[in-house]
Coordinates of C-alpha atoms in Angstrom, one line a residue:
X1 CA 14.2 -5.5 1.2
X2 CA 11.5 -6.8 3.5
X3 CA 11.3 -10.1 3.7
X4 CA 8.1 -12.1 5.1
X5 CA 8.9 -15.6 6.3
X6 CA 5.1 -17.6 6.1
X7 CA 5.0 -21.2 7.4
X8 CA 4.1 -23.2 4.7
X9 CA 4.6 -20.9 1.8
X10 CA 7.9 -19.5 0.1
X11 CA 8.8 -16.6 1.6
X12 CA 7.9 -13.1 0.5
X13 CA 10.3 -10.3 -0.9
X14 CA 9.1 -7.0 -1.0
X15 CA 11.3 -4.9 -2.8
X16 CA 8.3 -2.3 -3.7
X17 CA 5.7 -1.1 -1.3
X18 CA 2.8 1.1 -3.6
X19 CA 0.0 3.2 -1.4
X20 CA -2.7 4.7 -2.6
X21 CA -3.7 8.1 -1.3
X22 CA -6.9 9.0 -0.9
X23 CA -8.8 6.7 1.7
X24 CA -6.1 5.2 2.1
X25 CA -3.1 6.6 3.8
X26 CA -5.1 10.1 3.7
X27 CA -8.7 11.3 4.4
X28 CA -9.9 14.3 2.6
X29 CA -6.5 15.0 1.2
X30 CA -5.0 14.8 4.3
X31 CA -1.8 12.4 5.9
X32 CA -3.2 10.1 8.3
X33 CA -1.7 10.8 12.1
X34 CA 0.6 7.9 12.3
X35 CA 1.0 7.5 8.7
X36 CA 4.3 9.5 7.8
X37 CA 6.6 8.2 10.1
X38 CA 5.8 4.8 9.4
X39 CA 6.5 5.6 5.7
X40 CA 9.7 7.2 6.5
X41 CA 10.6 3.6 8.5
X42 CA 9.4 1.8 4.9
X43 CA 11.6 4.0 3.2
X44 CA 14.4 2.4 5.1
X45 CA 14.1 -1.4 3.9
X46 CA 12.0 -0.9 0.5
X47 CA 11.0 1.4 -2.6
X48 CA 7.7 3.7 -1.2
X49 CA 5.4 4.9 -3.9
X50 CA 2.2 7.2 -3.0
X51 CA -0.4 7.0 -6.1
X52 CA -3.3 9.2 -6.6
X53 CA -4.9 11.2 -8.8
X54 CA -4.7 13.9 -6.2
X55 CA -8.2 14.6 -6.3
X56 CA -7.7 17.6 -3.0
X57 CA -4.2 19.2 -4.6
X58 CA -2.5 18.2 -1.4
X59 CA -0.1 15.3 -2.1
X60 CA 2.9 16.8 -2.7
X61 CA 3.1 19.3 0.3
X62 CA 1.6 16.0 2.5
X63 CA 4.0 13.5 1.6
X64 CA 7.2 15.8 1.2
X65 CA 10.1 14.8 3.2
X66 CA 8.7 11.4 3.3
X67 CA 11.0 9.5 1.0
X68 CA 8.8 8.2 -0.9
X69 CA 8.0 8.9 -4.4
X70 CA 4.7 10.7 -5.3
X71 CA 2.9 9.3 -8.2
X72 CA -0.1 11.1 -9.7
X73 CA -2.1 10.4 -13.0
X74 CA -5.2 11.4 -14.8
X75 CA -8.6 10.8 -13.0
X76 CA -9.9 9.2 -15.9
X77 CA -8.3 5.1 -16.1
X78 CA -7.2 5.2 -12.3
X79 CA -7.0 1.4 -12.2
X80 CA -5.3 0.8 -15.7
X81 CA -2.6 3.7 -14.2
X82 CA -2.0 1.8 -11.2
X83 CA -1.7 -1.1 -12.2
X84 CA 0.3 0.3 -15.5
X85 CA 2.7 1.9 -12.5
X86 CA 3.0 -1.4 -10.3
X87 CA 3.4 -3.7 -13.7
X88 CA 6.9 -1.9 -14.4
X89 CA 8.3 -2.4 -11.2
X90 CA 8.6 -5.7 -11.9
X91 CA 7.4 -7.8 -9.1
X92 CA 8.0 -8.0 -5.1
X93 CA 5.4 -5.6 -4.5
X94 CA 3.1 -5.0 -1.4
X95 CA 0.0 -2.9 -2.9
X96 CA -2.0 -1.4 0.1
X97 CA -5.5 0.4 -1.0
X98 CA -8.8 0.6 -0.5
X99 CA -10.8 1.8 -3.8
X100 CA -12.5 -0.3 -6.6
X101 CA -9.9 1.3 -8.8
X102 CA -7.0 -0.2 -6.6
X103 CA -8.4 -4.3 -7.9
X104 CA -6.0 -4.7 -10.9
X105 CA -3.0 -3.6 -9.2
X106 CA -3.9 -5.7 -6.2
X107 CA -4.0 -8.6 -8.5
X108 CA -0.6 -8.2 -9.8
X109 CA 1.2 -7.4 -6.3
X110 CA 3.1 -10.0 -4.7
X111 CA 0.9 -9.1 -1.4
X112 CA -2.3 -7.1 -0.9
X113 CA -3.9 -5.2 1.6
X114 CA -7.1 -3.6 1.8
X115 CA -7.5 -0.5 4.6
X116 CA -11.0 -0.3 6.0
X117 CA -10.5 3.4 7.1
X118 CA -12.4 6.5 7.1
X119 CA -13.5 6.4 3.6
X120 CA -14.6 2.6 4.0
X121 CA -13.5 -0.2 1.7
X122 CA -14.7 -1.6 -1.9
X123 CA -16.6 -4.7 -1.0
X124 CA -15.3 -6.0 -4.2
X125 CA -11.7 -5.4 -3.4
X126 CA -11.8 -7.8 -0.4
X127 CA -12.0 -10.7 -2.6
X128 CA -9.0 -9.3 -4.2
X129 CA -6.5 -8.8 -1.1
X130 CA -4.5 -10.9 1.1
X131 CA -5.2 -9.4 4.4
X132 CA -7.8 -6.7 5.4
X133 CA -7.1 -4.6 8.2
X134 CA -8.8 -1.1 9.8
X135 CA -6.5 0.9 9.5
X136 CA -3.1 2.9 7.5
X137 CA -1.6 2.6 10.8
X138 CA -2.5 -1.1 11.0
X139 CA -1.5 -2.1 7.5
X140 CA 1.8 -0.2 7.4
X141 CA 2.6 -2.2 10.6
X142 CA 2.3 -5.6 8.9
X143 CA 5.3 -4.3 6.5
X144 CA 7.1 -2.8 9.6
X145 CA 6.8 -6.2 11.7
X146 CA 6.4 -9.1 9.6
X147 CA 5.5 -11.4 12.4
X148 CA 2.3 -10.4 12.4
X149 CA 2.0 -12.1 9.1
X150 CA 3.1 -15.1 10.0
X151 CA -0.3 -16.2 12.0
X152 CA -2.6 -14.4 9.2
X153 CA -1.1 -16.3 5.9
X154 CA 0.2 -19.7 7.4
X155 CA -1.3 -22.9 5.5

């Protein structure tokens, strides 16, 4: 479990950590640099699910060995799959995306965060996440070390 220790708000159990793929941890179907090792070090402390539609055919041979487990689904309904997905985990979830379709499971997850990457962000998606950051690398480091939290969510 990763536990995030905010001044001046209860502290925050993540028992679930949910990535989507495309733009987000991967550009044109492929891993990010960076990306798979910090998944592996997620893995360690907390449940890692990749979700896509797998628009490129690549997820599984990208994310195997990982740890993590590969979720795909229709392209049709992408938001109502994710969120379908991150609704039967049952709370303490991190949600990290960065597509209009990524809204509705960033509104159930116990902590959000948006990657401005390669692909860009969804304007409307900012209003929807807890932190914002500019990279996979940069957003899988705010599970990794939880300090860096601490500054950006304080009351």
């Amino acid at each position: 479990m990763i536990r995030i220790d905010v001044p001046g708000r209860e502290i925050i159990e993540i028992e679930h950590v949910v990535l989507d793929y495309n733009g987000t941890i991967a550009l044109d179907g492929q891993l990010i640099e960076g990306a798979a090792w910090r998944i592996r070090e997620l893995c360690k402390s907390a449940h890692v699910y990749v979700l896509t539609a797998d628009t490129y055919g690549t997820v599984r041979s990208q994310c195997d060995g990982l740890g993590a487990e590969v979720k795909t689904f229709p392209r049709a309904n992408a938001a109502e799959c994710k969120e379908e997905i991150v609704r039967a985990l049952g709370g303490k979830a991190a949600c990290i995306g960065n597509g209009f379709n990524d809204i509705k499971m960033f509104d159930i997850a116990d902590l959000s965060i948006a990657i401005m990457d390669g692909e860009g962000v969804c304007a409307g998606l900012i209003a929807h996440s807890d932190v914002l950051v500019r990279s996979a690398e940069e957003g899988l480091d705010l599970l990794l070390k939880t300090d860096r939290l601490r500054a950006t969510l304080r009351t």
